[in-house]
Amino acid sequence: MGRSPCCEKEHTNKGAWTKEEDERLVAYIRAHGEGCWRSLPKAAGLLRCGKSCRLRWINYLRPDLKRGNFTADEDDLIIKFHSLLGNKWSLIAARLPGRTDNEIKNYWNTHIRRKLLGRGIDPVTHRPVNASAAATISFHPQPQPPPQKEQLDKPPRCPDLNLDLCISPPWQDDDDEYNDVKPAKKLQRGGVCFGCSLGLQEECKCISSSNFLGLRAGMLDFRSLPMK
DNA sequence: AATGCCTACAACCGCTCCGTC
DNA sequence: CGACGGAGCGGTTGTAGGCAT
């Protein structure tokens, strides 16, 4: 027995939203607030999936959205955040007020990726393209003997890449209790805050206050800080 | 004017996370 | 402690509009 679908597909509209649908959704959320997306469409009189309503509100209808072109400062921030966080668009969006994860993701794929490639920078590794190629080559520099069975079960590890989403002092690697914590929890349990890791925070109590990535303090507006 | 290609972005889909029971 | 269900995330797709031919 599988999970029940999030909505009755045969009774829901798909594709672009009409002005009337937008107005209904906005009016309902203004009156009742966000939340309970699954039941919202029915309550609001919309023939839409709850997920679709949530996406439309978050990415397009929310009143605090900035919209319009990205500034050069925002470009730089996105690149910096992406170099540290990877494709964690929601985390990046949380630090760019008025921007959504979808918007940043699209902007990255259509503009910034190309911009970095044009500068000869690999948009995935944030290293010069030639260096990335060299790193790839050096990863298997010589013909390798046939892998053992246990090696086949594990993906190859690149020695240059730490794929764990964790920016933290090295001592935490030896902390067994800490290693049992899921990555998302680790982000909230200490280490250097995101501002410090970028060199944007001049005075910060990130370690003592466990304010990594600004998750405890809420949204940080890095645009108010000097760019280096 | 017609056609084809390219770009940008809104929206969808499938999966994971996380709270609740 | 595991199952379930809602919410959220990230990858991908669809399509409208712009541009070149």
Short mmCIF file of C-alpha atoms (C1' of nucleotides) in Angstrom, two decimals:
data_model
loop_
_atom_site.label_atom_id
_atom_site.label_comp_id
_atom_site.label_asym_id
_atom_site.label_seq_id
_atom_site.Cartn_x
_atom_site.Cartn_y
_atom_site.Cartn_z
CA MET A 1 0.00 0.00 0.00
CA GLY A 2 1.59 3.24 -1.09
CA ARG A 3 1.19 6.76 0.14
CA SER A 4 -1.92 8.61 -0.78
CA PRO A 5 -1.26 11.20 -3.49
CA CYS A 6 -0.94 14.81 -2.39
CA CYS A 7 -3.99 15.73 -4.44
CA GLU A 8 -6.57 14.30 -6.83
CA LYS A 9 -4.77 14.82 -10.10
CA GLU A 10 -7.84 14.48 -12.29
CA HIS A 11 -9.55 17.36 -10.49
CA THR A 12 -6.66 19.83 -10.45
CA ASN A 13 -5.52 22.48 -12.89
CA LYS A 14 -1.93 22.48 -14.07
CA GLY A 15 0.26 24.93 -15.90
CA ALA A 16 0.33 28.70 -15.70
CA TRP A 17 -1.75 30.38 -13.02
CA THR A 18 -4.55 32.73 -14.05
CA LYS A 19 -5.06 36.17 -12.54
CA GLU A 20 -8.22 34.95 -10.86
CA GLU A 21 -6.43 32.02 -9.25
CA ASP A 22 -3.71 34.35 -7.99
CA GLU A 23 -6.31 36.67 -6.49
CA ARG A 24 -8.10 33.80 -4.78
CA LEU A 25 -4.88 32.48 -3.30
CA VAL A 26 -3.70 35.89 -2.09
CA ALA A 27 -7.09 36.70 -0.61
CA TYR A 28 -7.22 33.39 1.24
CA ILE A 29 -3.72 33.68 2.67
CA ARG A 30 -4.34 37.29 3.71
CA ALA A 31 -7.44 36.17 5.58
CA HIS A 32 -6.15 32.90 7.07
CA GLY A 33 -2.37 33.04 6.86
CA GLU A 34 0.05 30.47 5.45
CA GLY A 35 0.06 26.82 6.39
CA CYS A 36 -1.86 23.59 5.87
CA TRP A 37 -1.19 23.68 2.15
CA ARG A 38 -2.86 20.34 1.60
CA SER A 39 -6.27 21.61 2.60
CA LEU A 40 -5.79 25.17 1.36
CA PRO A 41 -6.87 24.66 -2.28
CA LYS A 42 -10.25 23.27 -1.29
CA ALA A 43 -10.78 25.93 1.37
CA ALA A 44 -9.79 28.69 -1.05
CA GLY A 45 -11.91 27.31 -3.87
CA LEU A 46 -8.92 26.53 -6.06
CA LEU A 47 -8.63 23.53 -8.35
CA ARG A 48 -4.92 23.25 -7.64
CA CYS A 49 -2.57 20.93 -5.82
CA GLY A 50 -1.49 22.19 -2.39
CA LYS A 51 2.13 21.99 -3.44
CA SER A 52 1.34 24.12 -6.46
CA CYS A 53 -0.33 26.75 -4.24
CA ARG A 54 2.63 26.83 -1.88
CA LEU A 55 5.08 27.24 -4.76
CA ARG A 56 3.02 29.98 -6.38
CA TRP A 57 2.78 31.90 -3.12
CA ILE A 58 6.43 31.51 -2.14
CA ASN A 59 7.92 32.16 -5.55
CA TYR A 60 5.60 34.75 -6.99
CA LEU A 61 2.83 36.16 -4.81
CA ARG A 62 4.50 36.81 -1.47
CA PRO A 63 4.40 40.56 -0.76
CA ASP A 64 8.01 40.73 0.47
CA LEU A 65 9.50 39.54 -2.80
CA LYS A 66 11.94 41.93 -4.40
CA ARG A 67 11.78 40.74 -8.02
CA GLY A 68 13.61 42.59 -10.77
CA ASN A 69 17.21 42.17 -11.82
CA PHE A 70 19.87 40.87 -9.47
CA THR A 71 22.45 43.47 -8.43
CA ALA A 72 26.21 42.96 -8.73
CA ASP A 73 26.35 42.62 -4.94
CA GLU A 74 23.74 39.88 -5.04
CA ASP A 75 25.69 38.12 -7.80
CA ASP A 76 28.81 38.13 -5.64
CA LEU A 77 26.93 36.89 -2.60
CA ILE A 78 25.31 34.07 -4.52
CA ILE A 79 28.68 32.97 -5.85
CA LYS A 80 30.24 33.10 -2.38
CA PHE A 81 27.38 31.25 -0.76
CA HIS A 82 27.31 28.65 -3.51
CA SER A 83 31.04 28.03 -3.14
CA LEU A 84 30.42 27.18 0.53
CA LEU A 85 26.98 25.59 0.44
CA GLY A 86 26.72 24.08 -3.02
CA ASN A 87 23.23 23.73 -4.49
CA LYS A 88 21.52 24.45 -1.17
CA TRP A 89 19.31 27.06 -2.79
CA SER A 90 17.00 27.46 0.17
CA LEU A 91 19.94 28.25 2.47
CA ILE A 92 21.29 30.73 -0.05
CA ALA A 93 17.86 32.29 -0.52
CA ALA A 94 17.47 32.69 3.23
CA ARG A 95 20.42 35.07 3.14
CA LEU A 96 19.22 37.15 0.21
CA PRO A 97 16.16 39.05 1.43
CA GLY A 98 13.35 39.20 -1.10
CA ARG A 99 14.77 36.39 -3.24
CA THR A 100 13.44 32.85 -3.50
CA ASP A 101 15.29 29.58 -3.85
CA ASN A 102 13.67 28.97 -7.23
CA GLU A 103 14.63 32.41 -8.45
CA ILE A 104 18.24 32.01 -7.34
CA LYS A 105 18.42 28.51 -8.79
CA ASN A 106 17.16 29.75 -12.15
CA TYR A 107 19.44 32.75 -12.05
CA TRP A 108 22.40 30.57 -11.24
CA ASN A 109 21.69 28.16 -14.08
CA THR A 110 21.03 30.85 -16.68
CA HIS A 111 23.41 33.66 -15.77
CA ILE A 112 26.03 32.93 -13.13
CA ARG A 113 27.06 29.53 -14.41
CA ARG A 114 27.78 31.04 -17.78
CA LYS A 115 29.49 34.04 -16.22
CA LEU A 116 31.84 31.81 -14.23
CA LEU A 117 32.56 29.58 -17.21
CA GLY A 118 33.35 32.71 -19.20
CA ARG A 119 35.89 33.65 -16.55
CA GLY A 120 37.36 30.16 -16.77
CA ILE A 121 35.96 29.11 -13.40
CA ASP A 122 34.24 25.78 -12.88
CA PRO A 123 30.78 26.64 -11.44
CA VAL A 124 30.70 23.38 -9.48
CA THR A 125 34.10 23.46 -7.81
CA HIS A 126 34.68 27.24 -8.01
CA ARG A 127 38.19 26.52 -9.18
CA PRO A 128 39.82 27.48 -12.46
CA VAL A 129 38.57 25.10 -15.16
CA ASN A 130 42.13 23.94 -15.94
CA ALA A 131 42.79 23.17 -12.29
CA SER A 132 39.54 21.20 -12.08
CA ALA A 133 40.54 19.19 -15.12
CA ALA A 134 43.97 18.55 -13.65
CA ALA A 135 42.40 17.46 -10.37
CA THR A 136 40.15 15.07 -12.25
CA ILE A 137 43.10 13.62 -14.14
CA SER A 138 45.24 13.30 -11.04
CA PHE A 139 42.44 11.45 -9.30
CA HIS A 140 43.20 8.37 -11.46
CA PRO A 141 46.74 9.10 -12.60
CA GLN A 142 47.74 5.51 -13.30
CA PRO A 143 45.90 2.41 -14.55
CA GLN A 144 44.27 0.91 -11.48
CA PRO A 145 44.07 -2.78 -10.56
CA PRO A 146 40.56 -4.28 -10.63
CA PRO A 147 38.61 -2.99 -7.61
CA GLN A 148 37.81 -5.26 -4.70
CA LYS A 149 34.15 -6.05 -4.04
CA GLU A 150 33.94 -3.71 -1.05
CA GLN A 151 35.36 -0.93 -3.23
CA LEU A 152 32.65 -1.52 -5.82
CA ASP A 153 30.02 -1.02 -3.14
CA LYS A 154 31.32 2.45 -2.31
CA PRO A 155 31.43 5.48 -4.61
CA PRO A 156 34.96 6.74 -5.33
CA ARG A 157 36.07 9.51 -3.01
CA CYS A 158 37.89 12.48 -4.40
CA PRO A 159 40.59 13.45 -1.92
CA ASP A 160 40.14 17.15 -2.73
CA LEU A 161 36.44 17.31 -2.03
CA ASN A 162 34.72 17.26 1.32
CA LEU A 163 31.18 16.39 0.30
CA ASP A 164 29.83 16.77 3.81
CA LEU A 165 27.93 20.04 4.18
CA CYS A 166 29.72 21.05 7.32
CA ILE A 167 32.06 23.96 7.92
CA SER A 168 33.55 23.25 11.27
CA PRO A 169 36.79 23.13 13.25
CA PRO A 170 38.67 19.82 12.77
CA TRP A 171 38.30 18.75 16.39
CA GLN A 172 34.67 17.87 15.77
CA ASP A 173 35.73 14.91 13.62
CA ASP A 174 36.83 13.11 16.77
CA ASP A 175 33.60 13.75 18.59
CA ASP A 176 31.68 10.48 18.40
CA GLU A 177 28.54 11.96 19.85
CA TYR A 178 28.72 14.80 17.36
CA ASN A 179 29.21 12.43 14.44
CA ASP A 180 25.95 10.71 15.26
CA VAL A 181 24.06 13.94 14.68
CA LYS A 182 22.46 14.45 11.26
CA PRO A 183 24.16 17.08 9.04
CA ALA A 184 21.26 19.52 9.35
CA LYS A 185 21.57 19.37 13.12
CA LYS A 186 25.34 19.77 12.96
CA LEU A 187 24.85 23.12 11.29
CA GLN A 188 23.06 24.32 14.38
CA ARG A 189 25.52 22.92 16.90
CA GLY A 190 28.48 25.20 16.81
CA GLY A 191 31.40 25.88 14.52
CA VAL A 192 32.09 29.13 12.75
CA CYS A 193 29.15 31.19 11.61
CA PHE A 194 28.56 31.79 7.95
CA GLY A 195 29.47 35.43 8.16
CA CYS A 196 32.84 34.61 9.72
CA SER A 197 33.52 31.88 7.21
CA LEU A 198 33.09 34.48 4.48
CA GLY A 199 35.16 37.03 6.33
CA LEU A 200 32.16 39.33 6.47
CA GLN A 201 31.73 39.54 10.24
CA GLU A 202 34.21 41.70 12.05
CA GLU A 203 33.01 40.98 15.57
CA CYS A 204 31.08 37.81 16.12
CA LYS A 205 30.38 35.42 18.98
CA CYS A 206 29.51 32.62 16.65
CA ILE A 207 31.32 29.84 18.53
CA SER A 208 30.00 30.71 21.96
CA SER A 209 26.48 31.33 20.74
CA SER A 210 26.29 28.38 18.31
CA ASN A 211 25.13 30.80 15.67
CA PHE A 212 26.40 28.88 12.70
CA LEU A 213 24.98 30.18 9.40
CA GLY A 214 22.92 32.65 11.36
CA LEU A 215 20.34 29.95 12.00
CA ARG A 216 19.88 30.96 15.60
CA ALA A 217 19.78 34.67 14.99
CA GLY A 218 17.44 34.49 12.04
CA MET A 219 18.06 36.06 8.67
CA LEU A 220 21.27 37.99 8.21
CA ASP A 221 21.43 40.86 5.79
CA PHE A 222 24.96 40.64 4.44
CA ARG A 223 24.32 43.45 2.01
CA SER A 224 24.70 45.83 4.90
CA LEU A 225 28.23 44.55 5.47
CA PRO A 226 31.30 45.71 3.54
CA MET A 227 32.28 43.50 0.64
CA LYS A 228 35.93 42.38 0.62
"C1'" DA B 1 6.07 37.36 -42.71
"C1'" DA B 2 7.49 32.68 -41.54
"C1'" DT B 3 10.44 29.64 -39.37
"C1'" DG B 4 13.75 27.82 -36.25
"C1'" DC B 5 16.72 28.38 -32.42
"C1'" DC B 6 17.85 30.14 -27.93
"C1'" DT B 7 17.01 32.01 -23.42
"C1'" DA B 8 14.67 32.81 -19.18
"C1'" DC B 9 11.78 31.47 -15.79
"C1'" DA B 10 7.41 29.52 -13.96
"C1'" DA B 11 5.80 25.28 -12.64
"C1'" DC B 12 5.96 20.30 -11.93
"C1'" DC B 13 7.76 15.95 -10.03
"C1'" DG B 14 9.93 12.94 -7.05
"C1'" DC B 15 12.35 12.59 -3.15
"C1'" DT B 16 13.81 13.67 1.69
"C1'" DC B 17 13.07 15.63 6.10
"C1'" DC B 18 10.70 16.03 10.22
"C1'" DG B 19 6.90 16.07 13.44
"C1'" DT B 20 3.19 13.28 15.25
"C1'" DC B 21 0.93 9.23 16.69
"C1'" DC C 1 10.66 2.68 17.47
"C1'" DG C 2 8.47 2.48 13.22
"C1'" DA C 3 4.74 4.13 10.18
"C1'" DC C 4 2.45 7.86 8.35
"C1'" DG C 5 1.58 12.32 6.39
"C1'" DG C 6 2.57 17.26 5.60
"C1'" DA C 7 6.00 20.45 4.27
"C1'" DG C 8 10.04 21.63 1.95
"C1'" DC C 9 13.87 21.04 -1.33
"C1'" DG C 10 16.35 20.47 -5.61
"C1'" DG C 11 16.39 18.72 -10.32
"C1'" DT C 12 14.00 18.90 -14.42
"C1'" DT C 13 10.61 20.19 -17.84
"C1'" DG C 14 7.46 23.17 -20.44
"C1'" DT C 15 6.66 27.18 -22.72
"C1'" DA C 16 6.47 32.11 -23.84
"C1'" DG C 17 9.07 35.62 -25.79
"C1'" DG C 18 13.10 37.42 -28.18
"C1'" DC C 19 16.26 37.15 -31.85
"C1'" DA C 20 18.49 35.67 -36.16
"C1'" DT C 21 17.95 33.98 -40.65
#
